[in-house]
Amino acid sequence: MPTLYSYPSIDDVHEIVARDTLGQRLTPNATQKTTLIVAGVYVLAIAVLWVAPVVNWIIYPFKLLTVGFHEMSHALAGVLTGAKIKSIELDPDEGGATRMSGGIPWVTLPAGYLGSSFIGACLIACGFDIVASKIACIVLAVFFVFTLWWARKNWLTWALIGGLAVLIILAWFIADSIALRFVILFIGVMSCMYSIWDIIDDTLARKINESDATRFAEVCGCCPSQVWGVFWLAVSFIFFILGILVGVVAFKESAEQQAASTFLDSPIH
């Protein structure tokens, strides 16, 4: 009796190839494994330094930077919804305020939490690649120009952005800009973690009468701030995870290949 063979259809072959390709893209290479380990160390270090009573000043400037991302996100959401931005202010106690007139409150109010988390996720993804990190710096520079204009009377914002600019320039010139991507990665991890902490602190851990969450709950009128806090917290965690996944899938070049790039190349090797 003849043996019957079953051959896969073209659609089955395409599905198998797509599945194998996705699996390969999601598998980190040696350079990406190093980046993931460094990101994990960043998470642990930030968590320890956050509560350490003596050495927590080490991450203080980066806390202020993420507050700046928070306020910048409010301002950008305001501009996109027709608001007029009057000013942005940061204060030494890790607080901030964006004053605007007009806009759509249900867009501008949660933009601080979710915008800083989204920015952090984008920076995490860019932290997997040198060229992407350089592009991220250029985009940040544009955002910072607008922020400095809105915060032109706030000396702390000028000092913070000036210090960050010096750090980025130094990292750009070290070891073929390899240091730059780890700086961008750290800022991304810090921004995501601060956003998550900010949401928990404002909505779940304690109730603050004047937080963005309470004002958003008043505008919507359907749910208390704690419910929105849970939702925004879930979104922030998703952003965090997506930032890592995009970095792993999109940037597969080895460290040597990245260092060989001539895109806005550093003159110091």
Coordinates of C-alpha atoms in Angstrom, one line a residue:
M1 CA 0.0 0.0 0.0
P2 CA 1.6 3.3 -1.0
T3 CA 2.6 5.7 1.8
L4 CA 0.7 9.0 1.8
Y5 CA 2.6 12.2 2.6
S6 CA 1.0 15.4 3.8
Y7 CA 2.8 18.6 2.7
P8 CA 2.2 21.9 4.4
S9 CA 0.4 24.6 2.5
I10 CA 1.9 27.9 1.6
D11 CA 0.0 29.6 4.4
D12 CA 1.3 27.0 6.9
V13 CA 4.9 27.7 5.7
H14 CA 4.4 31.4 6.0
E15 CA 3.0 31.0 9.5
I16 CA 6.0 28.8 10.6
V17 CA 8.5 31.2 9.1
A18 CA 6.8 34.2 10.8
R19 CA 6.7 32.3 14.1
D20 CA 10.4 31.4 13.9
T21 CA 11.4 34.9 12.8
L22 CA 9.5 36.5 15.8
G23 CA 11.1 34.0 18.1
Q24 CA 14.5 34.9 16.8
R25 CA 13.8 38.6 17.1
L26 CA 12.7 38.2 20.7
T27 CA 15.8 36.2 21.7
P28 CA 18.4 38.7 22.9
N29 CA 21.9 38.4 21.5
A30 CA 25.1 38.8 23.6
T31 CA 25.1 42.6 23.5
Q32 CA 21.4 42.8 24.3
K33 CA 21.9 40.4 27.3
T34 CA 24.5 42.8 28.6
T35 CA 22.1 45.7 28.2
L36 CA 19.3 43.8 30.0
I37 CA 21.7 43.0 32.9
V38 CA 22.7 46.7 33.1
A39 CA 19.0 47.7 33.1
G40 CA 18.3 45.2 35.9
V41 CA 21.2 46.6 37.9
Y42 CA 19.8 50.1 37.3
V43 CA 16.4 49.0 38.7
L44 CA 18.0 47.6 41.9
A45 CA 20.4 50.5 42.3
I46 CA 17.6 53.1 41.9
A47 CA 15.3 51.2 44.3
V48 CA 18.1 51.1 47.0
L49 CA 19.2 54.7 46.5
W50 CA 15.6 55.8 46.6
V51 CA 15.3 54.9 50.3
A52 CA 18.9 55.2 51.4
P53 CA 19.1 58.1 53.9
V54 CA 22.7 59.3 53.1
V55 CA 23.5 58.5 49.5
N56 CA 20.1 59.2 47.9
W57 CA 21.4 62.5 46.7
I58 CA 23.1 60.5 43.9
I59 CA 19.8 60.1 42.0
Y60 CA 18.3 63.4 43.1
P61 CA 19.2 65.2 39.8
F62 CA 17.6 62.4 37.8
K63 CA 14.5 62.6 40.0
L64 CA 14.2 66.2 39.1
L65 CA 14.7 65.4 35.5
T66 CA 11.8 63.0 35.5
V67 CA 9.7 65.7 37.2
G68 CA 10.7 67.8 34.2
F69 CA 9.4 65.0 31.9
H70 CA 6.2 65.0 33.8
E71 CA 5.7 68.7 33.4
M72 CA 6.8 68.8 29.8
S73 CA 4.2 66.1 29.1
H74 CA 1.5 68.2 30.6
A75 CA 2.7 71.2 28.4
L76 CA 2.8 69.1 25.2
A77 CA -0.6 67.7 25.8
G78 CA -1.9 71.2 26.4
V79 CA -0.4 72.5 23.2
L80 CA -1.9 69.6 21.2
T81 CA -5.4 70.4 22.7
G82 CA -5.2 74.1 22.1
A83 CA -4.0 75.4 25.5
K84 CA -1.7 78.3 26.0
I85 CA 1.2 77.4 28.2
K86 CA 2.0 80.2 30.7
S87 CA 4.9 78.6 32.6
I88 CA 6.7 75.5 33.8
E89 CA 8.2 75.4 37.3
L90 CA 10.3 72.9 39.1
D91 CA 11.1 73.1 42.8
P92 CA 13.9 71.5 44.9
D93 CA 11.4 69.3 46.8
E94 CA 10.8 67.3 43.6
G95 CA 7.6 69.1 42.8
G96 CA 6.5 70.9 39.7
A97 CA 3.7 72.8 38.1
T98 CA 2.6 73.6 34.6
R99 CA 0.3 76.6 34.3
M100 CA -1.8 76.8 31.2
S101 CA -5.1 78.2 30.0
G102 CA -7.5 76.2 27.9
G103 CA -6.9 72.7 26.6
I104 CA -8.8 69.5 27.4
P105 CA -8.4 68.5 31.0
W106 CA -9.1 64.8 30.5
V107 CA -6.1 64.8 28.1
T108 CA -3.8 67.2 29.9
L109 CA -4.2 65.9 33.5
P110 CA -3.1 62.3 33.0
A111 CA -0.4 63.3 30.5
G112 CA 2.1 63.9 33.2
Y113 CA 2.0 60.4 34.6
L114 CA 1.6 58.6 31.3
G115 CA 3.8 61.0 29.2
S116 CA 6.8 60.6 31.5
S117 CA 6.3 56.8 31.5
F118 CA 6.1 56.8 27.7
I119 CA 9.2 58.9 27.4
G120 CA 11.0 56.5 29.7
A121 CA 10.0 53.5 27.6
C122 CA 11.2 55.2 24.4
L123 CA 14.6 56.0 26.1
I124 CA 14.9 52.4 27.3
A125 CA 14.3 51.1 23.8
C126 CA 16.9 53.6 22.4
G127 CA 19.3 52.6 25.1
F128 CA 19.8 49.3 23.2
D129 CA 21.5 51.0 20.3
I130 CA 24.1 53.9 19.9
V131 CA 22.5 55.5 16.8
A132 CA 19.0 55.4 18.4
S133 CA 20.5 56.9 21.6
K134 CA 22.0 59.8 19.5
I135 CA 18.6 60.4 17.8
A136 CA 16.9 60.3 21.2
C137 CA 19.3 63.0 22.4
I138 CA 18.4 65.2 19.4
V139 CA 14.7 64.8 20.1
L140 CA 15.2 65.5 23.8
A141 CA 17.2 68.6 22.9
V142 CA 14.2 69.9 20.9
F143 CA 11.9 69.2 23.8
F144 CA 14.3 70.9 26.2
V145 CA 14.4 74.1 24.1
F146 CA 10.6 74.4 24.4
T147 CA 10.8 73.6 28.1
L148 CA 13.4 76.2 28.8
W149 CA 11.2 78.8 27.0
W150 CA 8.2 77.9 29.1
A151 CA 10.4 77.8 32.3
R152 CA 12.6 80.7 31.4
K153 CA 12.1 82.3 34.8
N154 CA 12.9 79.1 36.8
W155 CA 16.6 78.8 37.6
L156 CA 16.3 75.1 38.7
T157 CA 15.1 74.0 35.3
W158 CA 17.9 75.8 33.5
A159 CA 20.5 74.3 35.9
L160 CA 19.0 70.8 35.5
I161 CA 18.9 70.8 31.7
G162 CA 22.4 72.4 31.6
G163 CA 23.8 69.7 33.8
L164 CA 22.1 67.0 31.7
A165 CA 23.5 68.6 28.5
V166 CA 27.1 68.4 29.9
L167 CA 26.6 64.7 30.9
I168 CA 25.3 63.8 27.4
I169 CA 28.1 65.6 25.6
L170 CA 30.7 63.9 27.8
A171 CA 29.1 60.5 27.2
W172 CA 28.9 61.1 23.5
F173 CA 32.7 61.5 23.3
I174 CA 33.5 58.4 25.4
A175 CA 34.4 55.1 23.8
D176 CA 32.7 55.6 20.5
S177 CA 29.6 56.8 22.3
I178 CA 29.0 53.5 24.0
A179 CA 28.7 55.4 27.3
L180 CA 25.9 57.5 25.8
R181 CA 23.5 54.6 25.3
F182 CA 23.9 53.5 29.0
V183 CA 23.2 57.1 30.1
I184 CA 20.0 57.1 27.9
L185 CA 19.1 53.7 29.3
F186 CA 19.5 54.9 32.9
I187 CA 17.4 58.0 32.3
G188 CA 14.7 55.8 30.7
V189 CA 14.6 53.3 33.6
M190 CA 14.6 56.2 36.1
S191 CA 11.7 57.9 34.3
C192 CA 9.6 54.8 34.2
M193 CA 10.3 53.9 37.8
Y194 CA 9.5 57.5 39.0
S195 CA 6.3 57.5 37.1
I196 CA 5.2 54.3 38.7
W197 CA 6.2 55.5 42.1
D198 CA 4.4 58.8 41.5
I199 CA 1.1 57.1 40.5
I200 CA 1.3 54.8 43.6
D201 CA 2.1 57.7 45.9
D202 CA -0.6 60.1 44.5
T203 CA -3.4 57.6 44.2
L204 CA -2.9 54.3 46.0
A205 CA -0.6 54.9 49.0
R206 CA -2.3 58.1 50.2
K207 CA -4.8 60.6 48.9
I208 CA -3.6 64.0 47.9
N209 CA -6.3 66.6 47.5
E210 CA -4.5 68.6 44.8
S211 CA -2.9 65.8 42.7
D212 CA -3.5 65.4 39.0
A213 CA -5.3 62.1 39.8
T214 CA -7.8 63.8 42.1
R215 CA -8.5 66.6 39.7
F216 CA -8.9 64.1 36.9
A217 CA -11.4 62.1 39.0
E218 CA -13.4 65.3 39.6
V219 CA -13.4 66.1 35.9
C220 CA -14.6 62.6 34.9
G221 CA -16.9 62.1 37.8
C222 CA -17.3 58.4 37.2
C223 CA -14.5 56.8 39.3
P224 CA -12.4 57.8 42.3
S225 CA -8.7 58.6 41.8
Q226 CA -7.7 55.2 43.1
V227 CA -9.4 53.5 40.2
W228 CA -7.6 55.7 37.7
G229 CA -4.4 55.1 39.6
V230 CA -4.7 51.4 39.1
F231 CA -5.4 51.9 35.4
W232 CA -2.5 54.3 34.9
L233 CA -0.2 52.0 36.8
A234 CA -1.0 49.2 34.5
V235 CA -0.4 51.4 31.5
S236 CA 3.0 52.5 32.9
F237 CA 4.0 48.9 33.5
I238 CA 3.0 48.0 29.9
F239 CA 5.1 51.0 28.6
F240 CA 8.1 49.7 30.6
I241 CA 7.8 46.2 29.2
L242 CA 7.2 47.4 25.7
G243 CA 10.3 49.6 25.9
I244 CA 12.4 46.5 26.6
L245 CA 10.7 44.4 24.0
V246 CA 11.1 47.0 21.3
G247 CA 14.8 47.4 22.2
V248 CA 15.3 43.7 21.9
V249 CA 13.4 43.3 18.6
A250 CA 14.5 46.4 16.8
F251 CA 18.2 46.7 17.6
K252 CA 20.1 43.5 16.9
E253 CA 23.6 44.9 16.1
S254 CA 26.5 43.8 18.2
A255 CA 28.5 46.2 20.3
E256 CA 31.2 46.1 17.6
Q257 CA 28.8 46.9 14.8
Q258 CA 27.3 49.8 16.8
A259 CA 30.7 51.2 17.5
A260 CA 31.6 51.1 13.8
S261 CA 28.7 53.4 12.9
T262 CA 29.7 56.8 11.6
F263 CA 26.4 58.5 12.4
L264 CA 27.3 61.8 14.1
D265 CA 30.6 60.1 15.0
S266 CA 32.6 61.1 18.0
P267 CA 36.1 62.4 17.1
I268 CA 37.5 60.7 20.2
H269 CA 38.0 56.9 19.8

